[in-house]
Coordinates of C-alpha atoms in Angstrom, one line a residue:
M1 CA 131.9 84.1 95.8
K2 CA 131.2 88.0 96.0
A3 CA 133.3 89.8 98.5
L4 CA 131.5 91.3 101.4
T5 CA 132.4 95.0 101.3
H6 CA 130.0 96.6 103.7
P7 CA 129.3 96.0 107.5
I8 CA 126.3 93.9 108.1
K9 CA 123.7 95.4 110.4
I10 CA 120.7 93.3 109.7
V11 CA 120.2 89.7 108.5
F12 CA 116.9 88.3 107.0
F13 CA 116.2 84.6 107.3
D14 CA 113.6 82.6 105.2
I15 CA 111.9 80.0 107.3
D16 CA 111.2 76.8 105.4
E17 CA 114.2 74.9 104.4
T18 CA 116.5 77.8 105.4
L19 CA 115.9 78.2 109.2
Y20 CA 113.5 75.3 109.4
Y21 CA 114.3 71.8 108.4
K22 CA 110.7 70.7 107.3
K23 CA 111.7 67.1 106.8
E24 CA 112.5 66.7 110.5
C25 CA 110.3 69.5 111.8
R26 CA 113.3 71.2 113.6
I27 CA 115.6 74.1 113.6
P28 CA 119.4 73.3 113.7
D29 CA 120.9 73.6 117.1
S30 CA 123.6 76.1 115.7
I31 CA 120.9 78.6 115.1
F32 CA 119.9 78.5 118.8
E33 CA 123.4 78.1 120.2
Q34 CA 125.5 80.2 117.9
V35 CA 124.0 82.1 115.1
I36 CA 121.3 84.2 117.1
P37 CA 123.2 84.8 120.3
Q38 CA 126.3 85.9 118.4
L39 CA 124.5 88.2 116.0
K40 CA 122.9 89.8 119.0
S41 CA 126.1 90.3 120.8
K42 CA 127.4 92.0 117.7
G43 CA 124.4 94.3 117.6
I44 CA 123.2 92.8 114.3
I45 CA 119.5 92.5 114.1
P46 CA 118.2 89.0 113.1
A47 CA 114.9 89.2 111.3
I48 CA 112.5 86.7 109.6
A49 CA 111.6 87.1 106.0
T50 CA 108.9 84.3 105.0
G51 CA 106.1 83.6 102.7
R52 CA 104.2 82.2 105.8
A53 CA 101.7 84.3 107.7
L54 CA 102.3 84.9 111.5
G55 CA 99.7 82.4 112.4
A56 CA 101.4 79.8 110.3
F57 CA 104.9 79.8 111.9
P58 CA 106.2 76.3 112.8
K59 CA 106.1 75.3 116.4
A60 CA 109.9 74.6 116.3
I61 CA 110.4 78.3 115.8
Q62 CA 108.4 79.5 118.7
P63 CA 111.3 79.5 121.3
L64 CA 113.0 82.0 119.1
L65 CA 110.2 84.5 119.0
N66 CA 111.2 86.8 121.9
P67 CA 113.7 89.7 122.8
Q68 CA 116.6 87.2 122.8
G69 CA 115.7 85.9 119.3
F70 CA 113.4 87.3 116.6
E71 CA 111.4 90.5 117.1
L72 CA 111.3 91.7 113.5
F73 CA 109.2 89.9 110.9
V74 CA 108.6 90.4 107.1
T75 CA 105.7 88.0 106.6
T76 CA 103.4 86.7 103.8
N77 CA 106.0 87.6 101.2
G78 CA 106.5 91.2 102.4
Q79 CA 102.8 92.0 102.8
Y80 CA 102.6 92.3 106.5
N81 CA 105.7 93.6 108.3
I82 CA 106.0 94.1 112.1
Y83 CA 108.6 94.9 114.8
Q84 CA 107.8 94.2 118.4
G85 CA 104.2 93.8 117.6
D86 CA 103.8 97.2 115.9
I87 CA 102.9 97.2 112.2
I88 CA 105.6 98.8 109.9
S89 CA 103.7 98.3 106.7
Q90 CA 100.9 96.0 105.3
Y91 CA 99.3 95.5 101.9
P92 CA 95.9 93.7 102.0
L93 CA 93.9 92.9 98.8
T94 CA 90.8 94.7 98.0
T95 CA 87.5 92.8 98.0
E96 CA 87.1 93.7 94.3
R97 CA 90.5 92.3 93.4
I98 CA 89.9 89.1 95.3
E99 CA 86.4 88.5 93.6
R100 CA 87.9 89.1 90.1
A101 CA 90.5 86.4 90.8
L102 CA 87.9 84.0 92.3
E103 CA 85.7 84.3 89.2
K104 CA 88.5 83.1 87.1
L105 CA 89.6 80.3 89.5
K106 CA 86.1 79.0 89.8
A107 CA 85.7 79.0 85.9
L108 CA 89.0 77.0 85.9
Q109 CA 87.7 74.6 88.6
I110 CA 90.7 75.4 90.7
E111 CA 90.4 75.4 94.5
Y112 CA 91.6 78.5 96.2
G113 CA 92.6 79.8 99.6
F114 CA 92.9 83.0 101.6
V115 CA 95.9 84.0 103.8
S116 CA 95.1 86.5 106.6
I117 CA 97.4 87.6 109.3
E118 CA 96.5 84.6 111.6
E119 CA 94.6 82.2 109.5
I120 CA 94.5 80.2 106.3
A121 CA 91.1 79.3 104.8
V122 CA 90.4 77.2 101.8
S123 CA 87.5 76.8 99.5
K124 CA 87.3 73.1 99.7
N125 CA 89.5 70.4 101.3
T126 CA 91.0 68.1 98.6
A127 CA 93.9 65.8 98.6
E128 CA 96.0 68.5 96.8
V129 CA 95.0 71.1 99.4
E130 CA 95.9 68.7 102.3
K131 CA 99.3 67.8 100.8
S132 CA 100.2 71.5 100.4
L133 CA 98.9 73.0 103.6
R134 CA 99.2 70.4 106.4
P135 CA 103.0 70.9 106.6
I136 CA 102.4 74.7 106.9
K137 CA 99.2 75.0 109.1
E138 CA 97.3 71.8 110.3
D139 CA 94.4 73.8 111.5
Y140 CA 93.4 75.6 108.3
I141 CA 89.8 76.5 107.8
V142 CA 87.4 75.4 105.0
D143 CA 85.3 78.6 104.1
P144 CA 85.0 79.7 100.6
N145 CA 83.7 83.2 101.7
F146 CA 86.4 83.8 104.4
Y147 CA 87.4 86.9 102.6
L148 CA 84.2 88.7 103.3
D149 CA 84.9 89.0 107.1
H150 CA 88.7 89.1 107.2
K151 CA 91.7 91.2 105.9
I152 CA 93.3 89.1 103.1
L153 CA 97.0 89.5 102.4
Q154 CA 97.3 87.1 99.5
L155 CA 95.5 84.2 97.8
L156 CA 96.4 80.6 97.3
A157 CA 95.6 78.6 94.2
F158 CA 95.9 74.7 94.1
F159 CA 97.0 73.5 90.7
P160 CA 100.0 71.6 89.3
Q161 CA 102.7 73.0 87.2
E162 CA 101.4 71.6 83.9
R163 CA 98.3 73.8 84.2
T164 CA 100.2 77.1 84.5
Q165 CA 99.8 78.2 80.9
E166 CA 96.1 77.5 81.1
V167 CA 95.9 79.7 84.3
I168 CA 97.9 82.4 82.5
G169 CA 95.7 82.2 79.5
S170 CA 92.5 82.6 81.6
G171 CA 93.6 86.2 82.5
L172 CA 93.7 85.4 86.2
L173 CA 97.0 87.3 86.5
E174 CA 96.1 90.3 84.4
D175 CA 98.5 93.2 84.8
D176 CA 98.7 93.5 88.5
F177 CA 98.9 90.0 89.8
K178 CA 101.7 87.3 89.9
E179 CA 101.9 83.7 91.0
V180 CA 104.8 82.1 92.9
R181 CA 105.1 78.4 93.1
W182 CA 105.9 77.0 96.5
H183 CA 104.6 73.4 96.3
K184 CA 103.9 70.8 93.6
Y185 CA 100.2 71.6 93.9
S186 CA 100.2 75.2 95.1
V187 CA 101.0 78.8 94.3
D188 CA 100.8 82.1 96.0
L189 CA 98.9 84.8 94.2
L190 CA 99.8 88.4 95.2
K191 CA 100.1 92.0 93.7
K192 CA 102.9 91.9 91.2
E193 CA 104.8 94.7 92.9
N194 CA 104.8 93.1 96.3
S195 CA 107.5 90.7 97.5
K196 CA 109.9 90.1 100.4
A197 CA 112.1 92.7 98.9
K198 CA 109.4 95.4 99.2
G199 CA 108.9 94.3 102.9
I200 CA 112.5 94.5 103.5
K201 CA 112.7 98.1 102.0
D202 CA 110.0 99.1 104.4
V203 CA 111.7 97.7 107.4
L204 CA 115.1 99.2 106.3
N205 CA 113.5 102.6 106.0
Y206 CA 111.9 102.2 109.4
F207 CA 115.4 101.4 111.0
N208 CA 117.3 103.9 108.7
I209 CA 119.7 101.1 107.6
Q210 CA 121.0 101.1 104.1
M211 CA 120.4 98.2 101.7
E212 CA 124.1 97.5 101.4
N213 CA 124.1 96.8 105.1
A214 CA 121.4 94.1 104.7
M215 CA 122.1 90.3 104.2
A216 CA 119.5 87.7 103.5
F217 CA 119.3 83.8 103.5
G218 CA 116.8 81.9 101.3
D219 CA 116.2 78.7 99.3
G220 CA 113.0 79.2 97.3
L221 CA 111.6 81.1 94.2
N222 CA 110.0 83.6 96.5
D223 CA 113.4 84.6 97.7
L224 CA 114.5 85.7 94.2
E225 CA 113.8 89.4 94.7
M226 CA 115.1 89.4 98.2
L227 CA 118.5 88.0 97.4
A228 CA 118.8 90.2 94.3
T229 CA 117.9 93.4 96.4
V230 CA 119.8 93.1 99.6
G231 CA 123.5 94.1 99.9
Y232 CA 124.5 90.3 100.2
G233 CA 122.2 87.5 99.3
I234 CA 123.0 83.9 100.2
A235 CA 121.4 80.8 98.8
M236 CA 121.1 77.5 100.7
G237 CA 122.9 74.6 99.2
N238 CA 119.5 72.9 99.1
G239 CA 117.9 75.8 97.3
E240 CA 116.4 76.2 93.9
E241 CA 119.0 76.5 91.1
E242 CA 117.4 79.7 89.8
L243 CA 117.9 81.3 93.2
K244 CA 121.6 80.1 93.3
A245 CA 122.1 81.9 90.1
V246 CA 121.3 85.3 91.5
A247 CA 123.0 84.7 94.9
D248 CA 126.2 86.4 95.9
Y249 CA 127.2 83.2 97.7
V250 CA 125.9 79.6 97.9
T251 CA 126.4 77.9 101.3
L252 CA 125.9 74.4 102.6
P253 CA 122.5 72.8 102.8
I254 CA 120.4 73.4 105.9
E255 CA 121.1 69.9 107.4
Q256 CA 124.9 70.9 107.3
D257 CA 124.5 74.0 109.1
G258 CA 124.6 76.3 106.0
I259 CA 123.7 79.4 107.9
L260 CA 126.4 79.2 110.5
A261 CA 129.0 78.2 107.8
A262 CA 128.2 81.2 105.7
L263 CA 128.3 83.7 108.5
K264 CA 131.6 82.3 109.6
K265 CA 133.1 82.2 106.1
L266 CA 132.2 85.7 105.5
K267 CA 133.4 86.8 108.9
V268 CA 130.1 88.2 110.0
L269 CA 130.5 85.9 113.0

């Protein structure tokens, strides 16, 4: 465990399997009763840093989206970042870039999706699409041309891990795109330079907070840059092994109140 050497002024939380226990569709009581109130009482800003879009937040987190809870959001892997409803930064994809990617995906016969600020739309509803998206946003839209009338923050592609090399070989990613797997059948497709870490840098600049005064909790592969960038990165005990390898501390799993345990262990609370 790395020593905590700088005072913490802001803490970023991933949602799925970090704040939100997806298996039981709930947020641990300790978050409501201890973590958020105690952070607020100490003047520490609690913030969300998620791969989800604003319109795809789970219902269980809604009671925390208020001045007594969360008002600061790094969303869609750092591509749409807001505070109290005001946009700090955003990085939508151009129509040209989207269409280049769709050409490759169609040639590969891979279904795709679009993530806007509030909606998720897919090219076709398949078993793989349903298994991926239903736990994230039940009311997603089927519209292969959704991007023509909406600002798109990132793409989705629905294919299993074993097709990854085929996808890479197709030229889909080229020099400026990357894929981040978040489900057995699905990956996020976004600009290579974008990540939660980039969104966090924008936020810290906005608040004039130094990186060493920022802490973050995560569990997945889209948290790698975030945990490696903030002053103190904490991986959940239920997290990916690759993430644990870059973390400053590995806490207990979400179902064992890992967030509260880490904040107490490090004397943040």
